[in-house]
mmCIF file with all atom_site columns, C-alpha atoms in Angstrom:
data_model
loop_
_atom_site.group_PDB
_atom_site.id
_atom_site.type_symbol
_atom_site.label_atom_id
_atom_site.label_alt_id
_atom_site.label_comp_id
_atom_site.label_asym_id
_atom_site.label_entity_id
_atom_site.label_seq_id
_atom_site.pdbx_PDB_ins_code
_atom_site.Cartn_x
_atom_site.Cartn_y
_atom_site.Cartn_z
_atom_site.occupancy
_atom_site.B_iso_or_equiv
_atom_site.pdbx_formal_charge
_atom_site.auth_seq_id
_atom_site.auth_comp_id
_atom_site.auth_asym_id
_atom_site.auth_atom_id
_atom_site.pdbx_PDB_model_num
ATOM 1   C CA . MET A 1 1   ? 50.290 -80.495 3.389   1.00 0.00 ? 1   MET A CA 1
ATOM 2   C CA . VAL A 1 2   ? 50.891 -76.849 3.265   1.00 0.00 ? 2   VAL A CA 1
ATOM 3   C CA . PHE A 1 3   ? 49.299 -73.383 4.298   1.00 0.00 ? 3   PHE A CA 1
ATOM 4   C CA . TRP A 1 4   ? 50.008 -69.645 3.409   1.00 0.00 ? 4   TRP A CA 1
ATOM 5   C CA . VAL A 1 5   ? 49.946 -66.412 5.847   1.00 0.00 ? 5   VAL A CA 1
ATOM 6   C CA . PHE A 1 6   ? 49.522 -62.917 4.872   1.00 0.00 ? 6   PHE A CA 1
ATOM 7   C CA . GLY A 1 7   ? 51.187 -60.380 7.466   1.00 0.00 ? 7   GLY A CA 1
ATOM 8   C CA . TYR A 1 8   ? 50.766 -56.745 7.321   1.00 0.00 ? 8   TYR A CA 1
ATOM 9   C CA . GLY A 1 9   ? 52.210 -55.473 10.488  1.00 0.00 ? 9   GLY A CA 1
ATOM 10  C CA . SER A 1 10  ? 54.768 -56.919 12.661  1.00 0.00 ? 10  SER A CA 1
ATOM 11  C CA . LEU A 1 11  ? 55.324 -60.237 10.941  1.00 0.00 ? 11  LEU A CA 1
ATOM 12  C CA . VAL A 1 12  ? 56.763 -58.292 7.848   1.00 0.00 ? 12  VAL A CA 1
ATOM 13  C CA . TRP A 1 13  ? 59.984 -57.794 9.453   1.00 0.00 ? 13  TRP A CA 1
ATOM 14  C CA . ASN A 1 14  ? 60.009 -60.882 12.464  1.00 0.00 ? 14  ASN A CA 1
ATOM 15  C CA . PRO A 1 15  ? 57.825 -63.770 11.965  1.00 0.00 ? 15  PRO A CA 1
ATOM 16  C CA . GLY A 1 16  ? 59.320 -65.194 14.661  1.00 0.00 ? 16  GLY A CA 1
ATOM 17  C CA . PHE A 1 17  ? 58.525 -69.198 12.912  1.00 0.00 ? 17  PHE A CA 1
ATOM 18  C CA . GLU A 1 18  ? 59.480 -70.981 10.750  1.00 0.00 ? 18  GLU A CA 1
ATOM 19  C CA . TYR A 1 19  ? 58.758 -71.369 6.626   1.00 0.00 ? 19  TYR A CA 1
ATOM 20  C CA . ASP A 1 20  ? 59.464 -71.659 3.903   1.00 0.00 ? 20  ASP A CA 1
ATOM 21  C CA . GLU A 1 21  ? 58.747 -69.484 1.225   1.00 0.00 ? 21  GLU A CA 1
ATOM 22  C CA . LYS A 1 22  ? 57.986 -65.683 2.113   1.00 0.00 ? 22  LYS A CA 1
ATOM 23  C CA . VAL A 1 23  ? 56.016 -63.935 -1.237  1.00 0.00 ? 23  VAL A CA 1
ATOM 24  C CA . ILE A 1 24  ? 55.925 -59.787 -1.045  1.00 0.00 ? 24  ILE A CA 1
ATOM 25  C CA . GLY A 1 25  ? 53.098 -58.757 -2.257  1.00 0.00 ? 25  GLY A CA 1
ATOM 26  C CA . PHE A 1 26  ? 49.271 -57.282 -1.383  1.00 0.00 ? 26  PHE A CA 1
ATOM 27  C CA . ILE A 1 27  ? 45.562 -58.340 -0.710  1.00 0.00 ? 27  ILE A CA 1
ATOM 28  C CA . LYS A 1 28  ? 43.149 -56.034 -2.245  1.00 0.00 ? 28  LYS A CA 1
ATOM 29  C CA . ASP A 1 29  ? 39.914 -54.792 -0.199  1.00 0.00 ? 29  ASP A CA 1
ATOM 30  C CA . TYR A 1 30  ? 41.405 -53.987 3.285   1.00 0.00 ? 30  TYR A CA 1
ATOM 31  C CA . ARG A 1 31  ? 43.469 -51.359 4.546   1.00 0.00 ? 31  ARG A CA 1
ATOM 32  C CA . ARG A 1 32  ? 46.256 -51.253 7.479   1.00 0.00 ? 32  ARG A CA 1
ATOM 33  C CA . VAL A 1 33  ? 44.821 -48.866 10.654  1.00 0.00 ? 33  VAL A CA 1
ATOM 34  C CA . PHE A 1 34  ? 45.710 -48.781 14.203  1.00 0.00 ? 34  PHE A CA 1
ATOM 35  C CA . ASP A 1 35  ? 42.677 -49.610 15.812  1.00 0.00 ? 35  ASP A CA 1
ATOM 36  C CA . LEU A 1 36  ? 43.271 -52.489 18.029  1.00 0.00 ? 36  LEU A CA 1
ATOM 37  C CA . ALA A 1 37  ? 44.268 -52.779 21.484  1.00 0.00 ? 37  ALA A CA 1
ATOM 38  C CA . CYS A 1 38  ? 47.672 -54.777 22.188  1.00 0.00 ? 38  CYS A CA 1
ATOM 39  C CA . ILE A 1 39  ? 47.730 -55.258 26.085  1.00 0.00 ? 39  ILE A CA 1
ATOM 40  C CA . ASP A 1 40  ? 50.429 -57.791 26.950  1.00 0.00 ? 40  ASP A CA 1
ATOM 41  C CA . HIS A 1 41  ? 53.366 -57.138 24.236  1.00 0.00 ? 41  HIS A CA 1
ATOM 42  C CA . ARG A 1 42  ? 53.402 -53.530 23.413  1.00 0.00 ? 42  ARG A CA 1
ATOM 43  C CA . GLY A 1 43  ? 50.846 -52.364 25.760  1.00 0.00 ? 43  GLY A CA 1
ATOM 44  C CA . THR A 1 44  ? 49.200 -52.925 29.272  1.00 0.00 ? 44  THR A CA 1
ATOM 45  C CA . PRO A 1 45  ? 45.545 -53.488 29.777  1.00 0.00 ? 45  PRO A CA 1
ATOM 46  C CA . GLU A 1 46  ? 45.234 -49.444 32.094  1.00 0.00 ? 46  GLU A CA 1
ATOM 47  C CA . ASP A 1 47  ? 48.074 -48.514 28.864  1.00 0.00 ? 47  ASP A CA 1
ATOM 48  C CA . PRO A 1 48  ? 47.164 -50.198 26.302  1.00 0.00 ? 48  PRO A CA 1
ATOM 49  C CA . ALA A 1 49  ? 48.831 -50.043 22.501  1.00 0.00 ? 49  ALA A CA 1
ATOM 50  C CA . ARG A 1 50  ? 47.719 -49.584 19.604  1.00 0.00 ? 50  ARG A CA 1
ATOM 51  C CA . THR A 1 51  ? 48.811 -52.312 16.622  1.00 0.00 ? 51  THR A CA 1
ATOM 52  C CA . CYS A 1 52  ? 47.719 -52.704 13.276  1.00 0.00 ? 52  CYS A CA 1
ATOM 53  C CA . THR A 1 53  ? 43.933 -54.187 12.278  1.00 0.00 ? 53  THR A CA 1
ATOM 54  C CA . LEU A 1 54  ? 42.818 -54.351 9.223   1.00 0.00 ? 54  LEU A CA 1
ATOM 55  C CA . GLU A 1 55  ? 39.690 -52.259 7.733   1.00 0.00 ? 55  GLU A CA 1
ATOM 56  C CA . HIS A 1 56  ? 37.475 -53.579 4.710   1.00 0.00 ? 56  HIS A CA 1
ATOM 57  C CA . ILE A 1 57  ? 37.525 -50.852 1.881   1.00 0.00 ? 57  ILE A CA 1
ATOM 58  C CA . GLU A 1 58  ? 36.127 -52.073 -1.651  1.00 0.00 ? 58  GLU A CA 1
ATOM 59  C CA . GLY A 1 59  ? 39.428 -50.637 -3.759  1.00 0.00 ? 59  GLY A CA 1
ATOM 60  C CA . ALA A 1 60  ? 41.737 -50.438 -1.508  1.00 0.00 ? 60  ALA A CA 1
ATOM 61  C CA . VAL A 1 61  ? 45.722 -52.960 -1.139  1.00 0.00 ? 61  VAL A CA 1
ATOM 62  C CA . CYS A 1 62  ? 47.316 -53.940 2.017   1.00 0.00 ? 62  CYS A CA 1
ATOM 63  C CA . TRP A 1 63  ? 51.410 -54.591 1.056   1.00 0.00 ? 63  TRP A CA 1
ATOM 64  C CA . GLY A 1 64  ? 52.631 -56.953 3.180   1.00 0.00 ? 64  GLY A CA 1
ATOM 65  C CA . ALA A 1 65  ? 54.348 -60.725 3.331   1.00 0.00 ? 65  ALA A CA 1
ATOM 66  C CA . ALA A 1 66  ? 52.577 -63.921 2.988   1.00 0.00 ? 66  ALA A CA 1
ATOM 67  C CA . TYR A 1 67  ? 54.272 -67.394 4.270   1.00 0.00 ? 67  TYR A CA 1
ATOM 68  C CA . CYS A 1 68  ? 54.412 -70.739 3.555   1.00 0.00 ? 68  CYS A CA 1
ATOM 69  C CA . VAL A 1 69  ? 54.268 -73.127 5.635   1.00 0.00 ? 69  VAL A CA 1
ATOM 70  C CA . ARG A 1 70  ? 54.995 -76.619 4.089   1.00 0.00 ? 70  ARG A CA 1
ATOM 71  C CA . GLY A 1 71  ? 55.597 -80.423 5.446   1.00 0.00 ? 71  GLY A CA 1
ATOM 72  C CA . SER A 1 72  ? 54.270 -82.646 7.864   1.00 0.00 ? 72  SER A CA 1
ATOM 73  C CA . PRO A 1 73  ? 50.816 -81.812 9.966   1.00 0.00 ? 73  PRO A CA 1
ATOM 74  C CA . GLU A 1 74  ? 53.276 -81.390 13.335  1.00 0.00 ? 74  GLU A CA 1
ATOM 75  C CA . LYS A 1 75  ? 55.041 -78.767 11.568  1.00 0.00 ? 75  LYS A CA 1
ATOM 76  C CA . GLU A 1 76  ? 51.614 -76.452 10.504  1.00 0.00 ? 76  GLU A CA 1
ATOM 77  C CA . ARG A 1 77  ? 50.320 -77.640 13.918  1.00 0.00 ? 77  ARG A CA 1
ATOM 78  C CA . ALA A 1 78  ? 53.250 -76.034 15.221  1.00 0.00 ? 78  ALA A CA 1
ATOM 79  C CA . ALA A 1 79  ? 53.630 -73.002 13.395  1.00 0.00 ? 79  ALA A CA 1
ATOM 80  C CA . MET A 1 80  ? 49.371 -71.926 13.946  1.00 0.00 ? 80  MET A CA 1
ATOM 81  C CA . GLN A 1 81  ? 49.626 -72.515 17.214  1.00 0.00 ? 81  GLN A CA 1
ATOM 82  C CA . TYR A 1 82  ? 52.517 -70.144 17.724  1.00 0.00 ? 82  TYR A CA 1
ATOM 83  C CA . LEU A 1 83  ? 50.522 -68.147 15.457  1.00 0.00 ? 83  LEU A CA 1
ATOM 84  C CA . GLU A 1 84  ? 47.253 -68.041 17.340  1.00 0.00 ? 84  GLU A CA 1
ATOM 85  C CA . ARG A 1 85  ? 49.516 -67.367 20.519  1.00 0.00 ? 85  ARG A CA 1
ATOM 86  C CA . ARG A 1 86  ? 50.376 -64.445 19.139  1.00 0.00 ? 86  ARG A CA 1
ATOM 87  C CA . GLU A 1 87  ? 47.979 -62.976 17.595  1.00 0.00 ? 87  GLU A CA 1
ATOM 88  C CA . CYS A 1 88  ? 45.212 -63.549 20.737  1.00 0.00 ? 88  CYS A CA 1
ATOM 89  C CA . GLU A 1 89  ? 43.684 -59.890 20.024  1.00 0.00 ? 89  GLU A CA 1
ATOM 90  C CA . TYR A 1 90  ? 42.768 -60.777 16.503  1.00 0.00 ? 90  TYR A CA 1
ATOM 91  C CA . ASP A 1 91  ? 39.455 -62.886 16.827  1.00 0.00 ? 91  ASP A CA 1
ATOM 92  C CA . GLN A 1 92  ? 38.883 -64.188 13.107  1.00 0.00 ? 92  GLN A CA 1
ATOM 93  C CA . LYS A 1 93  ? 40.626 -65.775 10.613  1.00 0.00 ? 93  LYS A CA 1
ATOM 94  C CA . THR A 1 94  ? 39.854 -64.384 6.753   1.00 0.00 ? 94  THR A CA 1
ATOM 95  C CA . LEU A 1 95  ? 40.866 -65.953 3.608   1.00 0.00 ? 95  LEU A CA 1
ATOM 96  C CA . VAL A 1 96  ? 41.999 -63.585 0.747   1.00 0.00 ? 96  VAL A CA 1
ATOM 97  C CA . ASP A 1 97  ? 42.846 -64.186 -2.451  1.00 0.00 ? 97  ASP A CA 1
ATOM 98  C CA . PHE A 1 98  ? 46.729 -62.569 -2.726  1.00 0.00 ? 98  PHE A CA 1
ATOM 99  C CA . PHE A 1 99  ? 48.386 -60.500 -5.914  1.00 0.00 ? 99  PHE A CA 1
ATOM 100 C CA . LYS A 1 100 ? 52.212 -59.902 -6.509  1.00 0.00 ? 100 LYS A CA 1
ATOM 101 C CA . GLU A 1 101 ? 53.879 -56.718 -8.544  1.00 0.00 ? 101 GLU A CA 1
ATOM 102 C CA . THR A 1 102 ? 53.889 -58.930 -11.390 1.00 0.00 ? 102 THR A CA 1
ATOM 103 C CA . ASP A 1 103 ? 50.368 -59.017 -12.136 1.00 0.00 ? 103 ASP A CA 1
ATOM 104 C CA . THR A 1 104 ? 47.198 -57.489 -10.341 1.00 0.00 ? 104 THR A CA 1
ATOM 105 C CA . LEU A 1 105 ? 44.858 -59.067 -11.968 1.00 0.00 ? 105 LEU A CA 1
ATOM 106 C CA . ARG A 1 106 ? 45.164 -62.851 -11.126 1.00 0.00 ? 106 ARG A CA 1
ATOM 107 C CA . PRO A 1 107 ? 45.626 -63.704 -7.599  1.00 0.00 ? 107 PRO A CA 1
ATOM 108 C CA . ALA A 1 108 ? 49.057 -65.619 -7.236  1.00 0.00 ? 108 ALA A CA 1
ATOM 109 C CA . LEU A 1 109 ? 47.061 -66.931 -4.519  1.00 0.00 ? 109 LEU A CA 1
ATOM 110 C CA . SER A 1 110 ? 44.330 -68.357 -2.610  1.00 0.00 ? 110 SER A CA 1
ATOM 111 C CA . GLY A 1 111 ? 42.726 -69.464 0.716   1.00 0.00 ? 111 GLY A CA 1
ATOM 112 C CA . VAL A 1 112 ? 45.624 -67.611 2.357   1.00 0.00 ? 112 VAL A CA 1
ATOM 113 C CA . ILE A 1 113 ? 45.213 -66.832 6.156   1.00 0.00 ? 113 ILE A CA 1
ATOM 114 C CA . VAL A 1 114 ? 45.082 -63.548 7.426   1.00 0.00 ? 114 VAL A CA 1
ATOM 115 C CA . PHE A 1 115 ? 44.195 -62.588 11.458  1.00 0.00 ? 115 PHE A CA 1
ATOM 116 C CA . THR A 1 116 ? 41.655 -59.968 11.175  1.00 0.00 ? 116 THR A CA 1
ATOM 117 C CA . SER A 1 117 ? 39.503 -58.314 13.650  1.00 0.00 ? 117 SER A CA 1
ATOM 118 C CA . THR A 1 118 ? 35.600 -57.478 14.531  1.00 0.00 ? 118 THR A CA 1
ATOM 119 C CA . PRO A 1 119 ? 35.007 -53.973 14.063  1.00 0.00 ? 119 PRO A CA 1
ATOM 120 C CA . ASP A 1 120 ? 32.908 -53.833 16.785  1.00 0.00 ? 120 ASP A CA 1
ATOM 121 C CA . LYS A 1 121 ? 33.838 -52.718 20.221  1.00 0.00 ? 121 LYS A CA 1
ATOM 122 C CA . VAL A 1 122 ? 31.596 -54.632 21.959  1.00 0.00 ? 122 VAL A CA 1
ATOM 123 C CA . SER A 1 123 ? 31.609 -57.723 20.562  1.00 0.00 ? 123 SER A CA 1
ATOM 124 C CA . ASN A 1 124 ? 35.495 -57.374 20.548  1.00 0.00 ? 124 ASN A CA 1
ATOM 125 C CA . LYS A 1 125 ? 36.867 -56.380 23.381  1.00 0.00 ? 125 LYS A CA 1
ATOM 126 C CA . TYR A 1 126 ? 40.178 -55.524 21.497  1.00 0.00 ? 126 TYR A CA 1
ATOM 127 C CA . TYR A 1 127 ? 38.380 -53.102 18.956  1.00 0.00 ? 127 TYR A CA 1
ATOM 128 C CA . LEU A 1 128 ? 39.849 -49.387 19.971  1.00 0.00 ? 128 LEU A CA 1
ATOM 129 C CA . GLY A 1 129 ? 37.831 -48.018 16.895  1.00 0.00 ? 129 GLY A CA 1
ATOM 130 C CA . PRO A 1 130 ? 39.409 -45.339 14.667  1.00 0.00 ? 130 PRO A CA 1
ATOM 131 C CA . ALA A 1 131 ? 40.773 -41.571 16.377  1.00 0.00 ? 131 ALA A CA 1
ATOM 132 C CA . PRO A 1 132 ? 42.740 -38.305 15.607  1.00 0.00 ? 132 PRO A CA 1
ATOM 133 C CA . LEU A 1 133 ? 45.940 -38.605 14.326  1.00 0.00 ? 133 LEU A CA 1
ATOM 134 C CA . GLU A 1 134 ? 47.589 -36.340 17.553  1.00 0.00 ? 134 GLU A CA 1
ATOM 135 C CA . GLU A 1 135 ? 45.412 -39.117 19.895  1.00 0.00 ? 135 GLU A CA 1
ATOM 136 C CA . MET A 1 136 ? 46.927 -42.224 18.419  1.00 0.00 ? 136 MET A CA 1
ATOM 137 C CA . ALA A 1 137 ? 50.220 -40.564 18.388  1.00 0.00 ? 137 ALA A CA 1
ATOM 138 C CA . TRP A 1 138 ? 50.133 -39.595 21.966  1.00 0.00 ? 138 TRP A CA 1
ATOM 139 C CA . GLN A 1 139 ? 49.062 -43.166 23.250  1.00 0.00 ? 139 GLN A CA 1
ATOM 140 C CA . ILE A 1 140 ? 51.831 -44.888 20.550  1.00 0.00 ? 140 ILE A CA 1
ATOM 141 C CA . ALA A 1 141 ? 54.269 -42.473 21.841  1.00 0.00 ? 141 ALA A CA 1
ATOM 142 C CA . THR A 1 142 ? 53.961 -43.550 25.574  1.00 0.00 ? 142 THR A CA 1
ATOM 143 C CA . ALA A 1 143 ? 52.523 -47.047 25.733  1.00 0.00 ? 143 ALA A CA 1
ATOM 144 C CA . VAL A 1 144 ? 54.815 -49.466 26.876  1.00 0.00 ? 144 VAL A CA 1
ATOM 145 C CA . GLY A 1 145 ? 54.381 -53.238 27.658  1.00 0.00 ? 145 GLY A CA 1
ATOM 146 C CA . PRO A 1 146 ? 56.513 -56.423 27.826  1.00 0.00 ? 146 PRO A CA 1
ATOM 147 C CA . CYS A 1 147 ? 57.805 -56.477 24.951  1.00 0.00 ? 147 CYS A CA 1
ATOM 148 C CA . GLY A 1 148 ? 58.823 -52.852 24.504  1.00 0.00 ? 148 GLY A CA 1
ATOM 149 C CA . ASN A 1 149 ? 57.355 -49.574 23.648  1.00 0.00 ? 149 ASN A CA 1
ATOM 150 C CA . ASN A 1 150 ? 54.904 -49.310 20.977  1.00 0.00 ? 150 ASN A CA 1
ATOM 151 C CA . ARG A 1 151 ? 56.667 -46.221 19.197  1.00 0.00 ? 151 ARG A CA 1
ATOM 152 C CA . ASP A 1 152 ? 59.301 -49.360 17.798  1.00 0.00 ? 152 ASP A CA 1
ATOM 153 C CA . TYR A 1 153 ? 56.214 -51.563 16.689  1.00 0.00 ? 153 TYR A CA 1
ATOM 154 C CA . LEU A 1 154 ? 55.376 -48.540 14.341  1.00 0.00 ? 154 LEU A CA 1
ATOM 155 C CA . PHE A 1 155 ? 58.837 -47.151 13.469  1.00 0.00 ? 155 PHE A CA 1
ATOM 156 C CA . LEU A 1 156 ? 59.881 -50.950 12.619  1.00 0.00 ? 156 LEU A CA 1
ATOM 157 C CA . LEU A 1 157 ? 56.730 -50.791 10.567  1.00 0.00 ? 157 LEU A CA 1
ATOM 158 C CA . GLU A 1 158 ? 57.545 -48.191 8.701   1.00 0.00 ? 158 GLU A CA 1
ATOM 159 C CA . LYS A 1 159 ? 61.220 -49.200 7.526   1.00 0.00 ? 159 LYS A CA 1
ATOM 160 C CA . ALA A 1 160 ? 60.225 -52.473 6.798   1.00 0.00 ? 160 ALA A CA 1
ATOM 161 C CA . MET A 1 161 ? 57.656 -51.156 4.837   1.00 0.00 ? 161 MET A CA 1
ATOM 162 C CA . PHE A 1 162 ? 60.137 -49.246 3.557   1.00 0.00 ? 162 PHE A CA 1
ATOM 163 C CA . ASP A 1 163 ? 62.179 -51.970 3.005   1.00 0.00 ? 163 ASP A CA 1
ATOM 164 C CA . ILE A 1 164 ? 60.065 -54.238 0.624   1.00 0.00 ? 164 ILE A CA 1
ATOM 165 C CA . GLY A 1 165 ? 59.786 -50.794 -1.729  1.00 0.00 ? 165 GLY A CA 1
ATOM 166 C CA . HIS A 1 166 ? 55.770 -50.396 -0.450  1.00 0.00 ? 166 HIS A CA 1
ATOM 167 C CA . GLU A 1 167 ? 55.291 -47.299 2.162   1.00 0.00 ? 167 GLU A CA 1
ATOM 168 C CA . ASP A 1 168 ? 51.803 -46.964 3.126   1.00 0.00 ? 168 ASP A CA 1
ATOM 169 C CA . ASP A 1 169 ? 51.252 -43.269 3.661   1.00 0.00 ? 169 ASP A CA 1
ATOM 170 C CA . LEU A 1 170 ? 49.044 -43.135 7.057   1.00 0.00 ? 170 LEU A CA 1
ATOM 171 C CA . VAL A 1 171 ? 51.940 -45.658 8.441   1.00 0.00 ? 171 VAL A CA 1
ATOM 172 C CA . ILE A 1 172 ? 54.294 -41.616 7.104   1.00 0.00 ? 172 ILE A CA 1
ATOM 173 C CA . GLU A 1 173 ? 52.166 -40.335 8.608   1.00 0.00 ? 173 GLU A CA 1
ATOM 174 C CA . LEU A 1 174 ? 51.334 -41.592 12.224  1.00 0.00 ? 174 LEU A CA 1
ATOM 175 C CA . ALA A 1 175 ? 55.744 -41.835 12.418  1.00 0.00 ? 175 ALA A CA 1
ATOM 176 C CA . ASN A 1 176 ? 56.553 -39.008 11.564  1.00 0.00 ? 176 ASN A CA 1
ATOM 177 C CA . GLU A 1 177 ? 53.369 -37.788 14.085  1.00 0.00 ? 177 GLU A CA 1
ATOM 178 C CA . VAL A 1 178 ? 54.946 -39.580 16.925  1.00 0.00 ? 178 VAL A CA 1
ATOM 179 C CA . ARG A 1 179 ? 58.125 -37.855 15.782  1.00 0.00 ? 179 ARG A CA 1
ATOM 180 C CA . LYS A 1 180 ? 56.452 -34.942 17.168  1.00 0.00 ? 180 LYS A CA 1
ATOM 181 C CA . VAL A 1 181 ? 55.098 -36.096 20.806  1.00 0.00 ? 181 VAL A CA 1
ATOM 182 C CA . LEU A 1 182 ? 58.242 -37.703 21.297  1.00 0.00 ? 182 LEU A CA 1
ATOM 183 C CA . GLY A 1 183 ? 60.141 -34.399 20.598  1.00 0.00 ? 183 GLY A CA 1
ATOM 184 C CA . THR A 1 184 ? 57.512 -32.234 22.386  1.00 0.00 ? 184 THR A CA 1
ATOM 185 C CA . MET A 1 185 ? 58.063 -34.977 25.677  1.00 0.00 ? 185 MET A CA 1
ATOM 186 C CA . ALA A 1 186 ? 61.966 -34.861 25.165  1.00 0.00 ? 186 ALA A CA 1
ATOM 187 C CA . LYS A 1 187 ? 61.912 -30.629 25.019  1.00 0.00 ? 187 LYS A CA 1
ATOM 188 C CA . GLU A 1 188 ? 60.411 -31.231 28.827  1.00 0.00 ? 188 GLU A CA 1
ATOM 189 C CA . LYS A 1 189 ? 62.492 -33.694 30.020  1.00 0.00 ? 189 LYS A CA 1
ATOM 190 C CA . LYS A 1 190 ? 60.391 -36.668 30.494  1.00 0.00 ? 190 LYS A CA 1
ATOM 191 C CA . LEU A 1 191 ? 61.888 -38.641 27.858  1.00 0.00 ? 191 LEU A CA 1
ATOM 192 C CA . VAL A 1 192 ? 65.833 -39.165 27.141  1.00 0.00 ? 192 VAL A CA 1
ATOM 193 C CA . GLY A 1 193 ? 67.121 -39.810 23.754  1.00 0.00 ? 193 GLY A CA 1
ATOM 194 C CA . SER A 1 194 ? 65.584 -38.175 20.220  1.00 0.00 ? 194 SER A CA 1
ATOM 195 C CA . PRO A 1 195 ? 63.520 -39.872 17.769  1.00 0.00 ? 195 PRO A CA 1
ATOM 196 C CA . LEU A 1 196 ? 63.962 -41.741 15.142  1.00 0.00 ? 196 LEU A CA 1
ATOM 197 C CA . LYS A 1 197 ? 64.349 -39.660 12.285  1.00 0.00 ? 197 LYS A CA 1
ATOM 198 C CA . PRO A 1 198 ? 61.451 -40.220 9.340   1.00 0.00 ? 198 PRO A CA 1
ATOM 199 C CA . LEU A 1 199 ? 61.715 -42.291 6.258   1.00 0.00 ? 199 LEU A CA 1
ATOM 200 C CA . LYS A 1 200 ? 61.002 -40.646 3.109   1.00 0.00 ? 200 LYS A CA 1
ATOM 201 C CA . SER A 1 201 ? 61.319 -42.267 -0.483  1.00 0.00 ? 201 SER A CA 1
ATOM 202 C CA . GLN A 1 202 ? 61.121 -39.398 -1.876  1.00 0.00 ? 202 GLN A CA 1
ATOM 203 C CA . THR A 1 203 ? 64.107 -37.605 -0.925  1.00 0.00 ? 203 THR A CA 1
ATOM 204 C CA . GLN A 1 204 ? 68.104 -38.019 -1.507  1.00 0.00 ? 204 GLN A CA 1
ATOM 205 C CA . ALA A 1 205 ? 68.772 -38.145 2.593   1.00 0.00 ? 205 ALA A CA 1
ATOM 206 C CA . GLN A 1 206 ? 70.637 -41.629 3.601   1.00 0.00 ? 206 GLN A CA 1
ATOM 207 C CA . ILE A 1 207 ? 68.386 -44.004 5.548   1.00 0.00 ? 207 ILE A CA 1
ATOM 208 C CA . PRO A 1 208 ? 68.947 -44.118 9.090   1.00 0.00 ? 208 PRO A CA 1
ATOM 209 C CA . SER A 1 209 ? 69.799 -47.471 9.821   1.00 0.00 ? 209 SER A CA 1
ATOM 210 C CA . ILE A 1 210 ? 67.407 -49.511 12.431  1.00 0.00 ? 210 ILE A CA 1
ATOM 211 C CA . GLN A 1 211 ? 68.728 -52.952 14.400  1.00 0.00 ? 211 GLN A CA 1
ATOM 212 C CA . LEU A 1 212 ? 66.382 -55.153 14.927  1.00 0.00 ? 212 LEU A CA 1
ATOM 213 C CA . HIS A 1 213 ? 66.410 -57.416 18.066  1.00 0.00 ? 213 HIS A CA 1
ATOM 214 C CA . LEU A 1 214 ? 64.496 -60.536 17.264  1.00 0.00 ? 214 LEU A CA 1
ATOM 215 C CA . LEU A 1 215 ? 61.900 -61.283 20.183  1.00 0.00 ? 215 LEU A CA 1
ATOM 216 C CA . PRO A 1 216 ? 62.083 -65.022 21.290  1.00 0.00 ? 216 PRO A CA 1
ATOM 217 C CA . PRO A 1 217 ? 58.638 -66.996 20.100  1.00 0.00 ? 217 PRO A CA 1
ATOM 218 C CA . GLU A 1 218 ? 56.919 -66.405 23.785  1.00 0.00 ? 218 GLU A CA 1
ATOM 219 C CA . ALA A 1 219 ? 57.798 -63.076 23.789  1.00 0.00 ? 219 ALA A CA 1
ATOM 220 C CA . VAL A 1 220 ? 57.837 -61.442 20.413  1.00 0.00 ? 220 VAL A CA 1
ATOM 221 C CA . ALA A 1 221 ? 55.431 -58.531 19.517  1.00 0.00 ? 221 ALA A CA 1
ATOM 222 C CA . MET A 1 222 ? 52.454 -58.722 18.738  1.00 0.00 ? 222 MET A CA 1
ATOM 223 C CA . ASP A 1 223 ? 50.087 -57.987 15.155  1.00 0.00 ? 223 ASP A CA 1
ATOM 224 C CA . LEU A 1 224 ? 50.140 -59.371 11.812  1.00 0.00 ? 224 LEU A CA 1
#
C-alpha cells in the first residue's frame, strides 16, 4: 500500500507525519496564492490569517515537495487522518501529476494527492479570495493564532522555497511587503523587534538563519 501527497505550503518545511520518501518537484497548471483563511492555527475567526491554496492557471507551475507513505493500511490511515485534521480548511483532495526537474515533460508520479480549496465564498467559508498586495501584507503582518503568527508562516515558506532552489515571486514580493508593514509598525512602537531580512538568491548577501521549532502534530501550522 502506498500514497503520495504534494505539499506547497508549510508541508514543504514541516510535514509533521511519518513518511518514507521526499521528492522535490512541481505540478503543472496551478499556482500558489494566499487566498485561504486560517482561523485555528495562525489566525482567529475574528482576524483570520492568510495561507496558501492553489489557483488553476493553464501553463503555471507550482514547486514543492511530494511525500510518500508506504506500508500497512494502519500507517497510511494514520498519516491521512493527521493530514485531514491539519488541512481542515481545504475542502477538496485533487489528484495531480508530479514532475521532477530532470524530466519536465513526463510525470515522475501520477495520482498524487494535493489539498485544494473551492474558490467560491458562498460554498467555501474559508475562501477569502484575492486582495491587493498591501491589504494582504497588513493582514499577514498582524494575524496571530494559537500556533503562532501569520508572518512567520510566510517567512518560513520563503526560506523553504529558497532552500529547495525554487523561489516563488509572489512569496518574495508579499514577504517584502510584510517587512515594510512591520517596519512601519515598529516605528509607531506597536511592535517590538525588527523584521527578518529578505532572501534573495540574486544577491551575494548572506542568508539569515531562521530557527524552526517543530510543533506537535495536533498544533502544527496549516497549509500545504
